[in-house]
Short mmCIF file of C-alpha atoms in Angstrom, two decimals:
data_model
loop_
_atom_site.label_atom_id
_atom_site.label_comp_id
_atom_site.label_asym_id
_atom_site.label_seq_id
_atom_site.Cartn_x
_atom_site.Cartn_y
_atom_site.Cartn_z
CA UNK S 776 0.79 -20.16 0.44
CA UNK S 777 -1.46 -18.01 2.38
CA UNK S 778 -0.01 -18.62 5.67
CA UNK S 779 -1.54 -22.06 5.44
CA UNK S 780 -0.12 -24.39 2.68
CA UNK S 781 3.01 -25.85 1.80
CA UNK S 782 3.12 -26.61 -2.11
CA UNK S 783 6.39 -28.67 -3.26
CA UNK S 784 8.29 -26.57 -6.27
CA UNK S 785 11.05 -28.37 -7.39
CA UNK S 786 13.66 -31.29 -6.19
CA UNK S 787 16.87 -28.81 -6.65
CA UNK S 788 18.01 -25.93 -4.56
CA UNK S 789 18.35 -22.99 -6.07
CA UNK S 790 21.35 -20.37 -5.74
CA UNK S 791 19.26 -17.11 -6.20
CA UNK S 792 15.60 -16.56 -6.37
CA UNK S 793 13.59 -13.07 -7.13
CA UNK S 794 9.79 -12.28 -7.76
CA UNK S 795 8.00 -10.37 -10.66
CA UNK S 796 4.77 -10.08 -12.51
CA UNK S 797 6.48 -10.59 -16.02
CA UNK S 798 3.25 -11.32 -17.98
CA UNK S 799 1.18 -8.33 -16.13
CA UNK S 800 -1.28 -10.85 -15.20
CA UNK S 801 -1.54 -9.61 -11.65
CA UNK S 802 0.41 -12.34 -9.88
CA UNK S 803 3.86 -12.91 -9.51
CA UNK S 804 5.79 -15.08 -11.01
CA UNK S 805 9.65 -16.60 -9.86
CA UNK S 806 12.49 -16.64 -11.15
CA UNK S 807 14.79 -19.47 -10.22
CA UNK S 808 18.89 -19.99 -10.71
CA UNK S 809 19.85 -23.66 -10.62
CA UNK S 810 23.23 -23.96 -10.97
CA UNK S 811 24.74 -25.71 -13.95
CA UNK S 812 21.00 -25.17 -15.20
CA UNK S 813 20.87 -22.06 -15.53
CA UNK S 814 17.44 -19.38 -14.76
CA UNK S 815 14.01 -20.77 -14.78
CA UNK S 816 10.90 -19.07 -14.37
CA UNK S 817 7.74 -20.58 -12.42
CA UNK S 818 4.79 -18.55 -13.85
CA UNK S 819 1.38 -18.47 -12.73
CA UNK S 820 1.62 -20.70 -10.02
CA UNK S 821 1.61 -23.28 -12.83
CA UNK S 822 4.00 -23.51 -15.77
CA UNK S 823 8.02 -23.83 -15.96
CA UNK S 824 10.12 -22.35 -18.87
CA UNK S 825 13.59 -21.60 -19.33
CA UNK S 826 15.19 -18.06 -19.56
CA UNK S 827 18.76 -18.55 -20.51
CA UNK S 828 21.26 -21.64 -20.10
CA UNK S 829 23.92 -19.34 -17.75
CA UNK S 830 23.48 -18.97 -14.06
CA UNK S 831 23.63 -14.92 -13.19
CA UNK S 832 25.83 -12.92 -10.87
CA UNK S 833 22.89 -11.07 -9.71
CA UNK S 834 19.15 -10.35 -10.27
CA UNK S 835 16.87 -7.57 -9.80
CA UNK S 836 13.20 -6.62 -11.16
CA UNK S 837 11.73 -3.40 -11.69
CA UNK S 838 9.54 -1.79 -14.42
CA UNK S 839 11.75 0.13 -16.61
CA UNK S 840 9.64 1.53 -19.12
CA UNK S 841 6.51 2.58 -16.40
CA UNK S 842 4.50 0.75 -18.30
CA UNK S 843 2.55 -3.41 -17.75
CA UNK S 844 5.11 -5.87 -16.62
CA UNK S 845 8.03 -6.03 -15.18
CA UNK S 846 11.55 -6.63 -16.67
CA UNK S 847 14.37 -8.96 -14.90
CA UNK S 848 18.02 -7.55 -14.90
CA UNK S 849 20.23 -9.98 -14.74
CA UNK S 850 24.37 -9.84 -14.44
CA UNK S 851 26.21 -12.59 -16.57
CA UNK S 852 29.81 -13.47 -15.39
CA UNK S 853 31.70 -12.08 -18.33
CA UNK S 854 29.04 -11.25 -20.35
CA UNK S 855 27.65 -7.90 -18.67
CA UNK S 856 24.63 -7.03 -17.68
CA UNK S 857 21.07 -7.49 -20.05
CA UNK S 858 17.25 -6.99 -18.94
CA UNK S 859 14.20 -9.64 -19.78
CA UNK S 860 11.06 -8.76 -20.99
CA UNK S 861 7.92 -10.35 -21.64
CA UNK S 862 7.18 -8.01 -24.76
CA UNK S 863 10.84 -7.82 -26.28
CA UNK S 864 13.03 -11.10 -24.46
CA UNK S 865 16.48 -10.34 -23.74
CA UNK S 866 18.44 -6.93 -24.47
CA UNK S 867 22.33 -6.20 -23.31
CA UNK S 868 22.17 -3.01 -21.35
CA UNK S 869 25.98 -2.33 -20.82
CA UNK S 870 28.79 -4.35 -21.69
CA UNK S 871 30.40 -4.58 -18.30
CA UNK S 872 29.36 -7.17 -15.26
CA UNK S 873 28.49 -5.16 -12.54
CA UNK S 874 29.36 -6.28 -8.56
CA UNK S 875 26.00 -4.91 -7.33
CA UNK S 876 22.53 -4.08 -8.63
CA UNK S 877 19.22 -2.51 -7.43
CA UNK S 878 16.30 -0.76 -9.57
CA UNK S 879 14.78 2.51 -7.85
CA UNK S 880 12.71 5.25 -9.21
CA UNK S 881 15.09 7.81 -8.94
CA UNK S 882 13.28 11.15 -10.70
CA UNK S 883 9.72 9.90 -9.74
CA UNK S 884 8.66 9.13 -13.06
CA UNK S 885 6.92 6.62 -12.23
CA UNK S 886 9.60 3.85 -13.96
CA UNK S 887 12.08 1.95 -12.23
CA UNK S 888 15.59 3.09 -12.90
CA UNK S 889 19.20 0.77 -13.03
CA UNK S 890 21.79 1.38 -10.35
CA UNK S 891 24.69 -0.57 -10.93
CA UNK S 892 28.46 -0.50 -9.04
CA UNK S 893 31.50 -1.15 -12.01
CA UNK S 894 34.58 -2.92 -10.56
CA UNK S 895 37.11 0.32 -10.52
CA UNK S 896 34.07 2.45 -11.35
CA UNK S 897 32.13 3.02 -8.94
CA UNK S 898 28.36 3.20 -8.97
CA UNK S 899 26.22 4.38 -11.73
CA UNK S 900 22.31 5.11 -12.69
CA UNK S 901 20.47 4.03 -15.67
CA UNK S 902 17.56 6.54 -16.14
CA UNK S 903 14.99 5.81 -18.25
CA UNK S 904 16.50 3.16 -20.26
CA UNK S 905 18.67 5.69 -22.03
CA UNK S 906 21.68 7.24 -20.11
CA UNK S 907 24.27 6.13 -17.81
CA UNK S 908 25.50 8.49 -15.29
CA UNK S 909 28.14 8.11 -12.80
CA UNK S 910 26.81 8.52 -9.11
CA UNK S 911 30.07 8.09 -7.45
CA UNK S 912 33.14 7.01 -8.20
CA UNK S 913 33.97 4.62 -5.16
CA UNK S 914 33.12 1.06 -5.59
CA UNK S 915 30.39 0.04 -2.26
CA UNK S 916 30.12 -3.32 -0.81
CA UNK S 917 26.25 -2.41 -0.30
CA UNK S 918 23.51 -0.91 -1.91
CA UNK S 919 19.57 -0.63 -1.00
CA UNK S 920 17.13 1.81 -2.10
CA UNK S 921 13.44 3.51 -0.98
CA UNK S 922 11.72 6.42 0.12
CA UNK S 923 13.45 8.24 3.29
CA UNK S 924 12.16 11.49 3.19
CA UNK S 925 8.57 10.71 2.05
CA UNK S 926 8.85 12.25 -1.20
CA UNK S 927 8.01 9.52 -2.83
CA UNK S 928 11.19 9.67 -4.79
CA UNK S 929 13.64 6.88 -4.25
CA UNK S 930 16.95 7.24 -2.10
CA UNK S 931 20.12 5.43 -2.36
CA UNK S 932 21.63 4.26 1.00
CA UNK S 933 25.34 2.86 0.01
CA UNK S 934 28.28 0.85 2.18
CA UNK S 935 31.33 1.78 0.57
CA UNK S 936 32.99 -0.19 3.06
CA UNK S 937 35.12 -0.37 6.08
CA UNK S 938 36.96 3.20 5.36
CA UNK S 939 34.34 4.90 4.48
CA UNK S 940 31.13 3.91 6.13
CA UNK S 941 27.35 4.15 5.00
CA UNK S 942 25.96 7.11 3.54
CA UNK S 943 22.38 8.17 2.11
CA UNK S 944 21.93 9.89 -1.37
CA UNK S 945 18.43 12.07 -1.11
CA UNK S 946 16.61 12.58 -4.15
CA UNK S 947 19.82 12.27 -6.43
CA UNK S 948 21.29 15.84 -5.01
CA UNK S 949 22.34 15.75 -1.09
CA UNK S 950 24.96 12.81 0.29
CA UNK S 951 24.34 12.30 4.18
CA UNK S 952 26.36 10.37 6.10
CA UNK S 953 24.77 7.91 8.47
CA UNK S 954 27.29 5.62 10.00
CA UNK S 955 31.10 4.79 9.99
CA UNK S 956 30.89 1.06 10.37
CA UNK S 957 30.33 -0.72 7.15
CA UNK S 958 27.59 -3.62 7.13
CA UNK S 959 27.27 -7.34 6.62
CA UNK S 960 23.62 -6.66 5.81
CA UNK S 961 21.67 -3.89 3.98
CA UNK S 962 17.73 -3.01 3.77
CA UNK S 963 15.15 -0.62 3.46
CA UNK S 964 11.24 -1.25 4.96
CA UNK S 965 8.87 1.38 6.16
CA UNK S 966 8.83 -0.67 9.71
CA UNK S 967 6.77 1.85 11.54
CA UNK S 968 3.63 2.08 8.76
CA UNK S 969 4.35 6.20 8.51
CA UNK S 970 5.31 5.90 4.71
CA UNK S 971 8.95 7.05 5.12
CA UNK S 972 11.54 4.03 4.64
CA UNK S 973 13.87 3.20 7.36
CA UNK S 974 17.30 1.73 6.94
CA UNK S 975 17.86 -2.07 8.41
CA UNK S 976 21.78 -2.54 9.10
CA UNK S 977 23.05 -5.39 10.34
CA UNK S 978 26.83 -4.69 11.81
CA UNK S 979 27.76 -8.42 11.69
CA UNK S 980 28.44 -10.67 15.58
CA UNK S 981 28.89 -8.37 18.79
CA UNK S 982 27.00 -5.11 17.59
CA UNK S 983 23.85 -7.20 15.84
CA UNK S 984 20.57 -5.66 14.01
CA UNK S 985 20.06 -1.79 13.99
CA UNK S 986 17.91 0.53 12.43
CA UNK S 987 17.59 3.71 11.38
CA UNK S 988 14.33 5.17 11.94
CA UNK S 989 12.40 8.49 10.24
CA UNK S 990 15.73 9.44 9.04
CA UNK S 991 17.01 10.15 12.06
CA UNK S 992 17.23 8.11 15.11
CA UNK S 993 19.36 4.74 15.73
CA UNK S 994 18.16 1.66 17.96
CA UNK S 995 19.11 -1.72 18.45
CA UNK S 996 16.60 -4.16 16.82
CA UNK S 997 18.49 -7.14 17.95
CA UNK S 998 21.69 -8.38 19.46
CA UNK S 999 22.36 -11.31 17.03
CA UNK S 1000 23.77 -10.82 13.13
CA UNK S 1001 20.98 -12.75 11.40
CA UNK S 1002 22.21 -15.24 8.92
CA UNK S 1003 20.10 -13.11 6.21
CA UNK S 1004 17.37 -10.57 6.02
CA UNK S 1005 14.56 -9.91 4.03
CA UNK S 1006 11.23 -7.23 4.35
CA UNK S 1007 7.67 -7.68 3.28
CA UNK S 1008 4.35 -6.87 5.11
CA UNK S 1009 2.97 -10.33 7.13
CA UNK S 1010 -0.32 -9.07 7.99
#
């Protein structure tokens, strides 16, 4: 904590952990997934409670409705996909358990949209808690999402795998192809502090780290596929 501290959490290792300010109290609270224990969540730097007795597929936060609070989306194995929120608990959002799952303002409303791939099909959007639309009909290996235009709308960058490649989706109208190799790991982090979003791609051992700066220009961040990768600001 702090760059300073170490504070012990808990005795087990969790399989999947994510970050949210569920009660809008202004500090984040985590949500852990012990296996055979299902999701807990460590609020307030204090208190543990449980969220639900199965272990998810995948998680992702983002405020759907634009308003306090955030809401956790969480994939069930055979029981689809459902969103948590402080105000309202737990509500199914499609019936289906999606293979990959990110939340991005995608008409710059100001509320965090669903984007969610289907086994056999493809990737869709969520918009305002109300609609499902299809994006594309390929199912990716990889998804990430942010700002790479400065905008201030969020873009989609997708891995749709070894045949076809990454490509970028621009303010939900213009597909741009960025690369033919597919990835091992996907991100998006403003790394140069200009506001525009640049794309993180790690092309697994032998081609290592690369990024894809102001939309437009490749370079070699490191030689070594990392293990795993994550963005934040340290400073």
């Amino acid at each position: 904590m702090n760059h300073a501290t170490w504070r012990f959490l808990h005795p087990m290792s969790p399989t999947k952990m994510i970050v949210g300010d569920f009660d809008n109290t202004g500090k984040d609270d985590v949500v852990f997934d012990f296996t055979g224990y299902g999701l807990w969540r460590f609020a307030n730097n204090s208190a543990w409670a449980p969220l639900h007795s199965l272990s998810a597929v995948q998680l992702a936060v983002g405020n759907l409705d634009g308003a306090g609070g955030d809401e956790l989306l969480v994939s069930f194995a055979g029981f689809g996909l459902w969103a948590y929120s402080e105000a309202s608990g737990w509500t199914s959002l499609h019936g289906l358990t999606p293979t990959q799952l990110l939340t991005a303002d995608l008409d710059n409303n100001g509320a965090a949209d669903v984007v969610a791939a289907f086994p056999g099909l493809g990737v869709w959007s969520f918009l305002n808690r109300t609609t499902w639309t299809q994006i594309h009909q390929l199912v990716p290996t990889r998804m990430a999402a942010g700002d790479l235009d400065g905008t201030a709308q969020d873009d989609l960058v997708i891995d749709f795998g070894t045949q076809f490649g990454i490509w970028a989706l621009r303010n939900r109208t213009t597909w741009a192809f960025l690369h033919p190799l597919s990835s091992k790991g996907l991100l998006l982090a403003d790394v140069d502090g200009n506001g525009i979003d640049d794309v993180i791609i790690d092309f697994g051992p032998g081609i290592g780290l690369w990024s894809y700066v102001n939309n437009s220009t490749w370079g070699q961040v490191h030689g070594l596929s990392p293990a795993a990768m994550t963005a934040g600001r340290f400073h």
